[in-house]
Tab-separated table of C-alpha atoms in Angstrom:
chain	number	residue	atom	x	y	z
A	1452	UNK	CA	49.149	-109.222	-280.274
A	1453	UNK	CA	48.434	-109.466	-276.574
A	1454	UNK	CA	46.946	-112.915	-277.080
A	1455	UNK	CA	50.076	-114.054	-278.968
A	1456	UNK	CA	52.254	-112.695	-276.149
A	1457	UNK	CA	50.207	-114.574	-273.541
A	1458	UNK	CA	50.504	-117.840	-275.476
A	1459	UNK	CA	54.269	-117.345	-275.881
A	1460	UNK	CA	54.518	-116.708	-272.140
A	1461	UNK	CA	52.620	-119.917	-271.370
A	1462	UNK	CA	54.838	-121.876	-273.758
A	1463	UNK	CA	57.953	-120.457	-272.095
A	1464	UNK	CA	56.631	-121.632	-268.745
A	1465	UNK	CA	55.664	-125.042	-270.111
A	1466	UNK	CA	59.036	-125.465	-271.826
A	1467	UNK	CA	60.913	-124.834	-268.598
A	1468	UNK	CA	58.543	-127.097	-266.657
A	1469	UNK	CA	59.012	-129.837	-269.254
A	1470	UNK	CA	62.819	-129.648	-269.254
A	1471	UNK	CA	63.054	-129.443	-265.462
A	1472	UNK	CA	60.561	-132.288	-265.082
A	1473	UNK	CA	62.718	-134.528	-267.280
A	1474	UNK	CA	65.965	-133.370	-265.689
A	1475	UNK	CA	65.006	-133.765	-262.029
A	1476	UNK	CA	64.604	-137.537	-262.384
A	1477	UNK	CA	68.233	-138.119	-263.348
A	1478	UNK	CA	70.013	-136.145	-260.592
A	1479	UNK	CA	67.742	-137.761	-258.003
A	1480	UNK	CA	68.608	-141.182	-259.437
A	1481	UNK	CA	72.316	-140.252	-259.448
A	1482	UNK	CA	72.278	-138.992	-255.852
A	1483	UNK	CA	70.600	-142.114	-254.506
A	1484	UNK	CA	72.508	-144.574	-256.673
A	1485	UNK	CA	75.916	-143.016	-255.912
A	1486	UNK	CA	75.240	-143.418	-252.196
A	1487	UNK	CA	73.977	-146.967	-252.799
A	1488	UNK	CA	77.151	-147.894	-254.717
A	1489	UNK	CA	79.341	-146.780	-251.828
A	1490	UNK	CA	77.608	-149.279	-249.525
A	1491	UNK	CA	78.330	-152.567	-251.371
A	1492	UNK	CA	81.889	-151.473	-252.099
A	1493	UNK	CA	82.422	-150.702	-248.406
A	1494	UNK	CA	80.909	-154.063	-247.460
A	1495	UNK	CA	83.125	-155.817	-250.005
A	1496	UNK	CA	86.223	-154.178	-248.547
A	1497	UNK	CA	85.112	-155.052	-244.996
A	1498	UNK	CA	84.006	-158.650	-245.597
A	1499	UNK	CA	85.689	-159.732	-248.823
A	1500	UNK	CA	82.401	-161.267	-250.047
A	1501	UNK	CA	82.223	-161.446	-253.838
A	1502	UNK	CA	78.487	-160.740	-253.873
A	1503	UNK	CA	78.997	-157.110	-252.871
A	1504	UNK	CA	81.554	-156.576	-255.622
A	1505	UNK	CA	79.136	-158.166	-258.112
A	1506	UNK	CA	76.394	-155.738	-257.104
A	1507	UNK	CA	78.745	-152.798	-257.397
A	1508	UNK	CA	79.819	-153.774	-260.886
A	1509	UNK	CA	76.223	-154.447	-261.918
A	1510	UNK	CA	74.910	-151.043	-260.860
A	1511	UNK	CA	77.919	-148.941	-261.893
A	1512	UNK	CA	76.921	-149.242	-265.541
A	1513	UNK	CA	73.399	-148.040	-264.783
A	1514	UNK	CA	74.843	-145.152	-262.788
A	1515	UNK	CA	77.000	-144.010	-265.707
A	1516	UNK	CA	73.987	-143.850	-268.044
A	1517	UNK	CA	71.790	-141.996	-265.563
A	1518	UNK	CA	74.559	-139.574	-264.630
A	1519	UNK	CA	75.302	-138.750	-268.253
A	1520	UNK	CA	71.652	-138.073	-269.057
A	1521	UNK	CA	71.387	-135.831	-266.017
A	1522	UNK	CA	74.335	-133.734	-267.132
A	1523	UNK	CA	73.005	-133.248	-270.662
A	1524	UNK	CA	69.483	-132.348	-269.544
A	1525	UNK	CA	70.877	-129.913	-266.963
A	1526	UNK	CA	72.835	-127.944	-269.554
A	1527	UNK	CA	69.643	-127.253	-271.511
A	1528	UNK	CA	68.057	-125.726	-268.421
A	1529	UNK	CA	70.993	-123.376	-267.931
A	1530	UNK	CA	70.543	-122.087	-271.485
A	1531	UNK	CA	66.835	-121.459	-270.913
A	1532	UNK	CA	67.582	-119.017	-268.107
A	1533	UNK	CA	69.219	-116.785	-270.699
A	1534	UNK	CA	66.873	-117.319	-273.626
A	1535	UNK	CA	63.437	-117.399	-271.977
A	1536	UNK	CA	63.944	-115.892	-268.527
A	1537	UNK	CA	66.543	-113.195	-269.042
A	1538	UNK	CA	64.760	-110.652	-266.826
A	1539	UNK	CA	64.787	-113.073	-263.909
A	1540	UNK	CA	68.458	-113.862	-264.612
A	1541	UNK	CA	69.328	-110.166	-264.714
A	1542	UNK	CA	67.501	-109.305	-261.484
A	1543	UNK	CA	68.219	-112.399	-259.399
A	1544	UNK	CA	71.527	-113.317	-261.034
A	1545	UNK	CA	73.760	-111.580	-258.453
A	1546	UNK	CA	72.529	-114.190	-255.976
A	1547	UNK	CA	71.381	-117.283	-257.895
A	1548	UNK	CA	74.293	-117.307	-260.360
A	1549	UNK	CA	76.801	-117.229	-257.500
A	1550	UNK	CA	75.113	-120.175	-255.786
A	1551	UNK	CA	75.040	-122.189	-259.019
A	1552	UNK	CA	78.680	-121.289	-259.712
A	1553	UNK	CA	79.551	-122.646	-256.279
A	1554	UNK	CA	77.831	-125.878	-257.296
A	1555	UNK	CA	80.078	-126.127	-260.363
A	1556	UNK	CA	83.309	-125.274	-258.549
A	1557	UNK	CA	82.807	-127.387	-255.428
A	1558	UNK	CA	80.708	-130.333	-256.615
A	1559	UNK	CA	80.638	-130.779	-260.364
A	1560	UNK	CA	84.411	-130.675	-260.727
A	1561	UNK	CA	84.724	-133.269	-257.959
A	1562	UNK	CA	82.265	-135.568	-259.698
A	1563	UNK	CA	83.908	-135.110	-263.103
A	1564	UNK	CA	87.373	-135.667	-261.673
A	1565	UNK	CA	86.645	-138.901	-259.841
A	1566	UNK	CA	83.999	-140.411	-262.125
A	1567	UNK	CA	86.556	-141.896	-264.536
A	1568	UNK	CA	88.379	-143.613	-261.661
A	1569	UNK	CA	85.067	-144.863	-260.305
A	1570	UNK	CA	83.959	-146.266	-263.672
A	1571	UNK	CA	87.158	-147.767	-265.026
A	1572	UNK	CA	89.733	-147.798	-262.238
A	1573	UNK	CA	88.807	-150.904	-260.256
A	1574	UNK	CA	91.741	-152.902	-261.691
A	1575	UNK	CA	94.029	-149.910	-262.235
A	1576	UNK	CA	94.272	-148.277	-258.802
A	1577	UNK	CA	94.336	-149.604	-255.270
A	1578	UNK	CA	91.127	-150.705	-253.566
A	1579	UNK	CA	91.296	-147.911	-251.045
A	1580	UNK	CA	91.809	-145.256	-253.721
A	1581	UNK	CA	88.942	-146.625	-255.792
A	1582	UNK	CA	86.612	-146.582	-252.790
A	1583	UNK	CA	87.713	-143.007	-252.134
A	1584	UNK	CA	86.750	-142.118	-255.705
A	1585	UNK	CA	83.321	-143.700	-255.225
A	1586	UNK	CA	82.802	-141.753	-252.013
A	1587	UNK	CA	83.957	-138.512	-253.654
A	1588	UNK	CA	81.440	-138.926	-256.472
A	1589	UNK	CA	78.692	-139.659	-253.936
A	1590	UNK	CA	79.652	-136.683	-251.772
A	1591	UNK	CA	79.870	-134.558	-254.916
A	1592	UNK	CA	76.277	-135.352	-255.842
A	1593	UNK	CA	75.158	-134.392	-252.330
A	1594	UNK	CA	77.101	-131.111	-252.427
A	1595	UNK	CA	75.610	-130.381	-255.851
A	1596	UNK	CA	72.122	-130.954	-254.460
A	1597	UNK	CA	72.920	-128.657	-251.537
A	1598	UNK	CA	73.880	-125.666	-253.683
A	1599	UNK	CA	70.999	-126.119	-256.116
A	1600	UNK	CA	68.498	-126.358	-253.284
A	1601	UNK	CA	70.042	-123.313	-251.624
A	1602	UNK	CA	69.334	-121.372	-254.815
A	1603	UNK	CA	65.824	-122.764	-255.196
A	1604	UNK	CA	65.024	-122.247	-251.527
A	1605	UNK	CA	66.161	-118.628	-251.715
A	1606	UNK	CA	63.603	-117.815	-254.424
A	1607	UNK	CA	60.979	-119.539	-252.254
A	1608	UNK	CA	61.910	-117.778	-248.993
A	1609	UNK	CA	64.289	-114.917	-249.897
A	1610	UNK	CA	66.513	-113.542	-247.142
A	1611	UNK	CA	69.805	-111.656	-246.856
A	1612	UNK	CA	69.310	-109.363	-249.867
A	1613	UNK	CA	68.726	-105.741	-250.755
A	1614	UNK	CA	67.130	-104.360	-253.920
A	1615	UNK	CA	69.134	-101.892	-255.954
A	1616	UNK	CA	66.812	-98.924	-256.626
A	1617	UNK	CA	68.342	-98.161	-260.021
A	1618	UNK	CA	68.427	-101.614	-261.632
A	1619	UNK	CA	65.925	-103.509	-259.490
A	1620	UNK	CA	68.512	-106.250	-258.927
A	1621	UNK	CA	68.609	-108.400	-255.808
A	1622	UNK	CA	72.032	-107.784	-254.293
A	1623	UNK	CA	73.563	-109.911	-251.525
A	1624	UNK	CA	73.812	-108.467	-248.033
A	1625	UNK	CA	74.362	-111.617	-245.942
A	1626	UNK	CA	75.451	-114.814	-247.684
A	1627	UNK	CA	74.797	-116.979	-244.646
A	1628	UNK	CA	71.208	-115.700	-244.522
A	1629	UNK	CA	70.884	-116.267	-248.278
A	1630	UNK	CA	72.155	-119.851	-248.168
A	1631	UNK	CA	70.540	-120.872	-244.885
A	1632	UNK	CA	67.212	-119.253	-245.669
A	1633	UNK	CA	64.154	-120.452	-243.683
A	1634	UNK	CA	63.057	-123.243	-246.039
A	1635	UNK	CA	66.526	-124.537	-247.031
A	1636	UNK	CA	67.136	-127.133	-244.262
A	1637	UNK	CA	63.699	-128.691	-244.765
A	1638	UNK	CA	64.009	-128.868	-248.539
A	1639	UNK	CA	67.527	-130.292	-248.335
A	1640	UNK	CA	66.583	-133.183	-246.039
A	1641	UNK	CA	63.303	-133.820	-247.870
A	1642	UNK	CA	64.996	-133.954	-251.296
A	1643	UNK	CA	67.858	-136.138	-250.080
A	1644	UNK	CA	65.495	-138.682	-248.568
A	1645	UNK	CA	63.354	-138.559	-251.727
A	1646	UNK	CA	66.385	-139.492	-253.832
A	1647	UNK	CA	67.313	-142.391	-251.527
A	1648	UNK	CA	63.725	-143.641	-251.427
A	1649	UNK	CA	63.296	-143.424	-255.206
A	1650	UNK	CA	66.431	-145.477	-255.785
A	1651	UNK	CA	65.455	-147.969	-253.070
A	1652	UNK	CA	62.248	-148.808	-254.920
A	1653	UNK	CA	63.985	-148.848	-258.308
A	1654	UNK	CA	66.622	-151.271	-257.006
A	1655	UNK	CA	63.951	-153.257	-255.167
A	1656	UNK	CA	61.832	-153.532	-258.312
A	1657	UNK	CA	64.856	-154.800	-260.252
A	1658	UNK	CA	65.452	-157.450	-257.616
A	1659	UNK	CA	61.746	-158.348	-257.544
A	1660	UNK	CA	61.736	-158.778	-261.332
A	1661	UNK	CA	64.613	-161.242	-261.188
A	1662	UNK	CA	63.088	-163.107	-258.227
A	1663	UNK	CA	59.840	-163.543	-260.165
A	1664	UNK	CA	61.750	-164.548	-263.289
A	1665	UNK	CA	63.705	-167.194	-261.392
A	1666	UNK	CA	60.467	-168.526	-259.910
A	1667	UNK	CA	58.866	-168.818	-263.364
A	1668	UNK	CA	61.909	-170.696	-264.594
A	1669	UNK	CA	61.782	-173.075	-261.615
A	1670	UNK	CA	65.159	-172.151	-260.195
A	1671	UNK	CA	66.610	-170.367	-257.186
A	1672	UNK	CA	67.606	-166.779	-257.791
A	1673	UNK	CA	71.271	-165.842	-257.544
A	1674	UNK	CA	72.784	-164.485	-254.352
A	1675	UNK	CA	73.359	-160.977	-255.833
A	1676	UNK	CA	69.633	-160.709	-256.597
A	1677	UNK	CA	68.631	-161.689	-253.061
A	1678	UNK	CA	71.141	-159.327	-251.461
A	1679	UNK	CA	70.084	-156.516	-253.798
A	1680	UNK	CA	66.420	-156.971	-252.922
A	1681	UNK	CA	67.127	-157.230	-249.200
A	1682	UNK	CA	69.201	-154.039	-249.145
A	1683	UNK	CA	66.513	-152.123	-251.053
A	1684	UNK	CA	63.750	-153.245	-248.711
A	1685	UNK	CA	65.797	-152.255	-245.665
A	1686	UNK	CA	66.193	-148.784	-247.155
A	1687	UNK	CA	62.467	-148.535	-247.938
A	1688	UNK	CA	61.471	-149.632	-244.445
A	1689	UNK	CA	63.781	-147.089	-242.790
A	1690	UNK	CA	63.528	-144.072	-245.112
A	1691	UNK	CA	59.800	-144.036	-245.969
A	1692	UNK	CA	58.626	-143.300	-242.383
A	1693	UNK	CA	61.420	-140.720	-242.013
A	1694	UNK	CA	60.281	-139.035	-245.215
A	1695	UNK	CA	56.735	-138.705	-243.902
A	1696	UNK	CA	58.046	-137.106	-240.700
A	1697	UNK	CA	60.215	-134.644	-242.626
A	1698	UNK	CA	57.260	-133.886	-244.870
A	1699	UNK	CA	55.300	-132.909	-241.769
A	1700	UNK	CA	58.012	-130.484	-240.610
A	1701	UNK	CA	58.285	-129.117	-244.160
A	1702	UNK	CA	54.530	-128.485	-244.068
A	1703	UNK	CA	54.842	-126.509	-240.835
A	1704	UNK	CA	57.567	-124.403	-242.453
A	1705	UNK	CA	55.348	-123.789	-245.493
A	1706	UNK	CA	52.473	-122.753	-243.226
A	1707	UNK	CA	54.716	-120.120	-241.662
A	1708	UNK	CA	56.407	-118.706	-244.755
A	1709	UNK	CA	54.119	-119.565	-247.708
A	1710	UNK	CA	50.584	-119.781	-246.289
A	1711	UNK	CA	48.917	-119.207	-249.683
A	1712	UNK	CA	50.640	-122.302	-251.041
A	1713	UNK	CA	49.483	-124.338	-248.055
A	1714	UNK	CA	45.896	-123.108	-248.439
A	1715	UNK	CA	45.953	-124.234	-252.081
A	1716	UNK	CA	47.426	-127.617	-251.138
A	1717	UNK	CA	44.697	-128.216	-248.585
A	1718	UNK	CA	41.849	-126.791	-250.682
A	1719	UNK	CA	40.779	-124.538	-247.822
A	1720	UNK	CA	38.796	-121.465	-248.868
A	1721	UNK	CA	38.112	-119.872	-245.492
A	1722	UNK	CA	40.526	-119.387	-242.629
A	1723	UNK	CA	39.256	-121.392	-239.679
A	1724	UNK	CA	40.098	-123.359	-236.584
A	1725	UNK	CA	38.977	-126.975	-236.128
A	1726	UNK	CA	39.536	-127.292	-239.881
A	1727	UNK	CA	38.626	-130.540	-241.647
A	1728	UNK	CA	41.065	-132.529	-243.730
A	1729	UNK	CA	39.816	-132.674	-247.333
A	1730	UNK	CA	40.465	-136.072	-248.872
A	1731	UNK	CA	38.941	-135.215	-252.245
A	1732	UNK	CA	37.335	-132.317	-254.029
A	1733	UNK	CA	37.569	-130.117	-257.106
A	1734	UNK	CA	38.792	-126.593	-256.299
A	1735	UNK	CA	36.793	-123.953	-258.158
A	1736	UNK	CA	38.735	-120.693	-258.328
A	1737	UNK	CA	35.802	-118.787	-259.873
A	1738	UNK	CA	33.279	-119.563	-257.147
A	1739	UNK	CA	35.975	-119.723	-254.447
A	1740	UNK	CA	34.659	-123.072	-253.305
A	1741	UNK	CA	35.865	-126.686	-253.346
A	1742	UNK	CA	33.183	-128.659	-255.157
A	1743	UNK	CA	32.312	-132.271	-254.242
A	1744	UNK	CA	34.439	-131.990	-251.104
A	1745	UNK	CA	34.910	-135.126	-249.030
A	1746	UNK	CA	36.601	-134.406	-245.731
A	1747	UNK	CA	37.204	-135.650	-242.223
A	1748	UNK	CA	36.335	-133.164	-239.442
A	1749	UNK	CA	39.145	-131.728	-237.259
A	1750	UNK	CA	42.308	-133.515	-238.583
A	1751	UNK	CA	43.143	-130.569	-240.856
A	1752	UNK	CA	44.035	-128.334	-237.925
A	1753	UNK	CA	45.727	-131.190	-236.051
A	1754	UNK	CA	47.948	-132.161	-238.995
A	1755	UNK	CA	48.865	-128.633	-240.039
A	1756	UNK	CA	49.199	-126.907	-236.678
A	1757	UNK	CA	49.495	-129.888	-234.279
A	1758	UNK	CA	46.476	-128.480	-232.445
A	1759	UNK	CA	42.782	-129.340	-232.830
A	1760	UNK	CA	41.751	-125.689	-232.728
A	1761	UNK	CA	44.747	-124.350	-234.701
A	1762	UNK	CA	43.878	-121.786	-237.354
A	1763	UNK	CA	44.409	-122.933	-240.948
A	1764	UNK	CA	44.700	-120.241	-243.651
A	1765	UNK	CA	42.159	-120.099	-246.480
A	1766	UNK	CA	42.540	-118.940	-250.078
A	1767	UNK	CA	40.195	-116.013	-249.411
A	1768	UNK	CA	42.802	-114.574	-247.051
A	1769	UNK	CA	44.881	-113.561	-250.078
A	1770	UNK	CA	44.173	-111.247	-253.039
A	1771	UNK	CA	43.091	-113.078	-256.177
A	1772	UNK	CA	46.208	-111.997	-258.080
A	1773	UNK	CA	48.449	-113.540	-255.407
A	1774	UNK	CA	46.866	-116.995	-255.257
A	1775	UNK	CA	48.530	-120.040	-256.831
A	1776	UNK	CA	46.464	-122.272	-259.162
A	1777	UNK	CA	44.872	-124.484	-256.536
A	1778	UNK	CA	43.500	-127.134	-258.926
A	1779	UNK	CA	47.002	-128.348	-259.853
A	1780	UNK	CA	48.460	-128.174	-256.358
A	1781	UNK	CA	45.476	-129.790	-254.668
A	1782	UNK	CA	45.750	-132.990	-256.717
A	1783	UNK	CA	49.560	-133.154	-256.991
A	1784	UNK	CA	49.846	-132.912	-253.210
A	1785	UNK	CA	47.369	-135.739	-252.700
A	1786	UNK	CA	49.297	-137.943	-255.088
A	1787	UNK	CA	52.428	-137.247	-253.033
A	1788	UNK	CA	50.693	-138.189	-249.794
A	1789	UNK	CA	49.064	-141.314	-251.234
A	1790	UNK	CA	52.288	-142.636	-252.768
A	1791	UNK	CA	54.268	-141.756	-249.636
A	1792	UNK	CA	51.910	-143.749	-247.424
A	1793	UNK	CA	51.932	-146.617	-249.932
A	1794	UNK	CA	55.737	-146.740	-249.955
A	1795	UNK	CA	55.787	-146.780	-246.162
A	1796	UNK	CA	53.293	-149.669	-246.102
A	1797	UNK	CA	55.395	-151.646	-248.579
A	1798	UNK	CA	58.468	-151.045	-246.421
A	1799	UNK	CA	56.642	-152.230	-243.303
A	1800	UNK	CA	55.269	-155.227	-245.211
A	1801	UNK	CA	58.833	-156.176	-246.117
A	1802	UNK	CA	59.688	-156.273	-242.405
A	1803	UNK	CA	56.814	-158.684	-241.827
A	1804	UNK	CA	58.083	-160.955	-244.621
A	1805	UNK	CA	61.624	-160.703	-243.302
A	1806	UNK	CA	60.449	-161.747	-239.836
A	1807	UNK	CA	58.631	-164.739	-241.320
A	1808	UNK	CA	61.536	-165.706	-243.612
A	1809	UNK	CA	59.399	-165.199	-246.746
A	1810	UNK	CA	61.101	-162.100	-248.158
A	1811	UNK	CA	62.509	-164.066	-251.120
A	1812	UNK	CA	59.633	-166.529	-251.585
A	1813	UNK	CA	56.460	-164.403	-251.717
A	1814	UNK	CA	55.398	-163.802	-255.350
A	1815	UNK	CA	52.602	-161.481	-254.220
A	1816	UNK	CA	55.028	-159.211	-252.413
A	1817	UNK	CA	57.476	-159.350	-255.310
A	1818	UNK	CA	54.708	-158.306	-257.698
A	1819	UNK	CA	53.855	-155.325	-255.513
A	1820	UNK	CA	57.534	-154.356	-255.214
A	1821	UNK	CA	57.886	-154.546	-259.002
A	1822	UNK	CA	54.839	-152.327	-259.547
A	1823	UNK	CA	56.360	-149.759	-257.167
A	1824	UNK	CA	59.372	-149.163	-259.437
A	1825	UNK	CA	58.291	-145.653	-260.539
A	1826	UNK	CA	56.610	-144.713	-257.236
A	1827	UNK	CA	59.513	-142.726	-255.822
A	1828	UNK	CA	60.089	-140.792	-259.028
A	1829	UNK	CA	56.376	-140.066	-259.494
A	1830	UNK	CA	56.245	-138.769	-255.921
A	1831	UNK	CA	59.308	-136.648	-256.590
A	1832	UNK	CA	57.738	-135.120	-259.721
A	1833	UNK	CA	54.431	-134.406	-258.019
A	1834	UNK	CA	56.266	-132.900	-255.049
A	1835	UNK	CA	58.200	-130.655	-257.422
A	1836	UNK	CA	54.937	-129.579	-259.081
A	1837	UNK	CA	53.435	-128.800	-255.676
A	1838	UNK	CA	56.473	-126.766	-254.654
A	1839	UNK	CA	57.018	-124.791	-257.848
A	1840	UNK	CA	53.430	-124.268	-258.976
A	1841	UNK	CA	52.614	-123.310	-255.396
A	1842	UNK	CA	55.190	-120.513	-255.674
A	1843	UNK	CA	53.160	-118.855	-258.431
A	1844	UNK	CA	52.519	-116.116	-259.401
A	1845	UNK	CA	56.068	-115.346	-258.254
A	1846	UNK	CA	59.545	-116.330	-259.372
A	1847	UNK	CA	61.093	-114.690	-256.301
A	1848	UNK	CA	58.333	-115.245	-253.754
A	1849	UNK	CA	56.419	-112.085	-252.949
A	1850	UNK	CA	58.901	-109.865	-254.800
A	1851	UNK	CA	59.177	-110.665	-258.518
A	1852	UNK	CA	56.276	-111.974	-260.560
A	1853	UNK	CA	56.664	-114.677	-263.184
A	1854	UNK	CA	55.028	-112.415	-265.774
A	1855	UNK	CA	57.747	-109.829	-265.068
A	1856	UNK	CA	60.581	-112.362	-265.365
A	1857	UNK	CA	60.120	-113.603	-268.925
A	1858	UNK	CA	62.207	-112.552	-271.923
A	1859	UNK	CA	60.500	-110.760	-274.843
A	1860	UNK	CA	59.873	-114.139	-276.485
A	1861	UNK	CA	58.155	-114.493	-279.859
A	1862	UNK	CA	55.322	-116.993	-280.299
A	1863	UNK	CA	56.692	-118.564	-283.486
A	1864	UNK	CA	60.119	-119.185	-281.940
A	1865	UNK	CA	58.530	-120.697	-278.825
A	1866	UNK	CA	56.385	-123.062	-280.910
A	1867	UNK	CA	59.409	-124.234	-282.922
A	1868	UNK	CA	61.703	-124.643	-279.898
A	1869	UNK	CA	59.022	-126.416	-277.864
A	1870	UNK	CA	58.362	-128.867	-280.698
A	1871	UNK	CA	62.079	-129.539	-281.158
A	1872	UNK	CA	62.582	-130.006	-277.422
A	1873	UNK	CA	59.785	-132.543	-277.097
A	1874	UNK	CA	60.918	-134.568	-280.130
A	1875	UNK	CA	64.606	-134.579	-279.157
A	1876	UNK	CA	63.877	-135.381	-275.515
A	1877	UNK	CA	61.593	-138.265	-276.411
A	1878	UNK	CA	64.163	-139.724	-278.797
A	1879	UNK	CA	67.322	-139.148	-276.751
A	1880	UNK	CA	66.111	-139.785	-273.224
A	1881	UNK	CA	63.583	-142.397	-274.316
A	1882	UNK	CA	66.450	-144.312	-275.939
A	1883	UNK	CA	68.601	-143.883	-272.847
A	1884	UNK	CA	65.882	-145.213	-270.571
A	1885	UNK	CA	65.284	-148.106	-272.969
A	1886	UNK	CA	68.966	-149.041	-272.803
A	1887	UNK	CA	68.850	-148.743	-269.009
A	1888	UNK	CA	65.824	-151.048	-268.746
A	1889	UNK	CA	67.452	-153.655	-271.009
A	1890	UNK	CA	70.640	-153.408	-268.978
A	1891	UNK	CA	68.775	-154.033	-265.726
A	1892	UNK	CA	66.783	-156.833	-267.340
A	1893	UNK	CA	69.932	-158.936	-267.261
A	1894	UNK	CA	70.317	-160.740	-263.956
A	1895	UNK	CA	73.489	-159.913	-262.011
A	1896	UNK	CA	75.886	-162.809	-262.102
A	1897	UNK	CA	78.394	-164.150	-259.637
A	1898	UNK	CA	81.755	-162.826	-260.780
A	1899	UNK	CA	80.481	-159.735	-262.649
A	1900	UNK	CA	83.070	-158.227	-264.966
A	1901	UNK	CA	84.457	-154.775	-264.316
A	1902	UNK	CA	83.602	-151.935	-266.674
A	1903	UNK	CA	86.040	-151.649	-269.576
A	1904	UNK	CA	85.869	-148.805	-272.120
A	1905	UNK	CA	87.107	-151.136	-274.857
A	1906	UNK	CA	84.106	-153.432	-274.527
A	1907	UNK	CA	81.010	-152.691	-276.601
A	1908	UNK	CA	78.719	-153.068	-273.607
A	1909	UNK	CA	80.520	-150.217	-271.858
A	1910	UNK	CA	80.766	-147.717	-274.720
A	1911	UNK	CA	77.820	-145.807	-273.261
A	1912	UNK	CA	79.557	-145.600	-269.910
A	1913	UNK	CA	82.638	-144.135	-271.608
A	1914	UNK	CA	80.518	-141.600	-273.466
A	1915	UNK	CA	78.732	-140.669	-270.250
A	1916	UNK	CA	82.082	-139.919	-268.631
A	1917	UNK	CA	83.159	-137.792	-271.601
A	1918	UNK	CA	79.835	-135.943	-271.460
A	1919	UNK	CA	80.441	-135.074	-267.816
A	1920	UNK	CA	83.964	-133.826	-268.497
A	1921	UNK	CA	82.822	-131.739	-271.487
A	1922	UNK	CA	79.869	-130.365	-269.531
A	1923	UNK	CA	82.193	-129.441	-266.692
A	1924	UNK	CA	84.312	-127.423	-269.108
A	1925	UNK	CA	81.218	-125.828	-270.628
A	1926	UNK	CA	79.868	-124.783	-267.229
A	1927	UNK	CA	83.219	-123.259	-266.276
A	1928	UNK	CA	83.240	-121.314	-269.549
């Protein structure tokens, strides 16, 4: 029986990880793309150039699909808190449920209210009002991200609470301390930049695809394609270095408040000064040693503490039952770093091509930009794995264990629900992504048509809007 309970517990954890892993892609895409859409519309209003309006109309359809899929996948997660993690919901609910309710009331309603105007109101309301709707949707996605990260950051670095001795619930004492907990500002900036960078490379890859296609066909690519690609490369060149700098400050914050997570990320076993930076290795939790370690002397302390003799924590500093699974975190963190550096190099390479007037004529660079399409989202997923797996074995860091947070789930029900989830997600979201790829495979044209809910090509956009409105009502209920 104990073995069946342990398997059910693992499946509950995997189910939540699977649903969150699928979900996180779509809000990040929505956040970045909503901000991107506001830029060409603003430039169109300022300059009157048709190319900016064409880009807006081209990407608004993609935004509607991504936004709709994000809403649907997010509702499933909310249900899982009650079905699989009811103990966590009962104990932490007085704080986390309030923060998530604030997200619904302040952000989701704003997005739902203005999305219809943004999608279908270009020829029905004034230009200024339509631009306001676009900005409201973009701001709404940012506010939504803020509240969700406030909730997630609180379980990482809890502050401003007291524990009720009778029920064991976390009760609020200071809402400002809860919201602006020590890790919140770093996570907020890091996640926002990650969303912008992910969309920059997705938009850039779309432009690169059409530039390569035009080259194969022996013609000059359209102006919308060139402008799209140029805008994306500007964003990559600016945001990628900023993201690396914010990642460094986030690491310093983690060193201060979650040193066990940092030790697992670095693969360090012993606390030491003048620590090396491990480039590769295989953490062995049984022998408490990193096998096949390849490192560079000294940079570990310099990077983590900004001092050559700074003391870096080791896994042996913490009891075995309070250590996160270092094998997962060690490799996911290195993927994040490698892809982050690669994205920065691509951004800097684009500046070199721009300076030499070859940004639109270099097939080698376009091929690299195309291959980088998923880079931002892969980095985002691996960063999420590093953050959340590094929080283990806690749900509320240092206070409530994951094993104490699970509902009394039954193995058979977990097997059935996990199977259904995987099949439905593959079919539904796989189909949605397929439609999105086909949509972006069409080159933007000069004089793009506005979205119209009566046209077959925009039925999905209409359904996405209805899904958001219905989800808004469901969340309020």
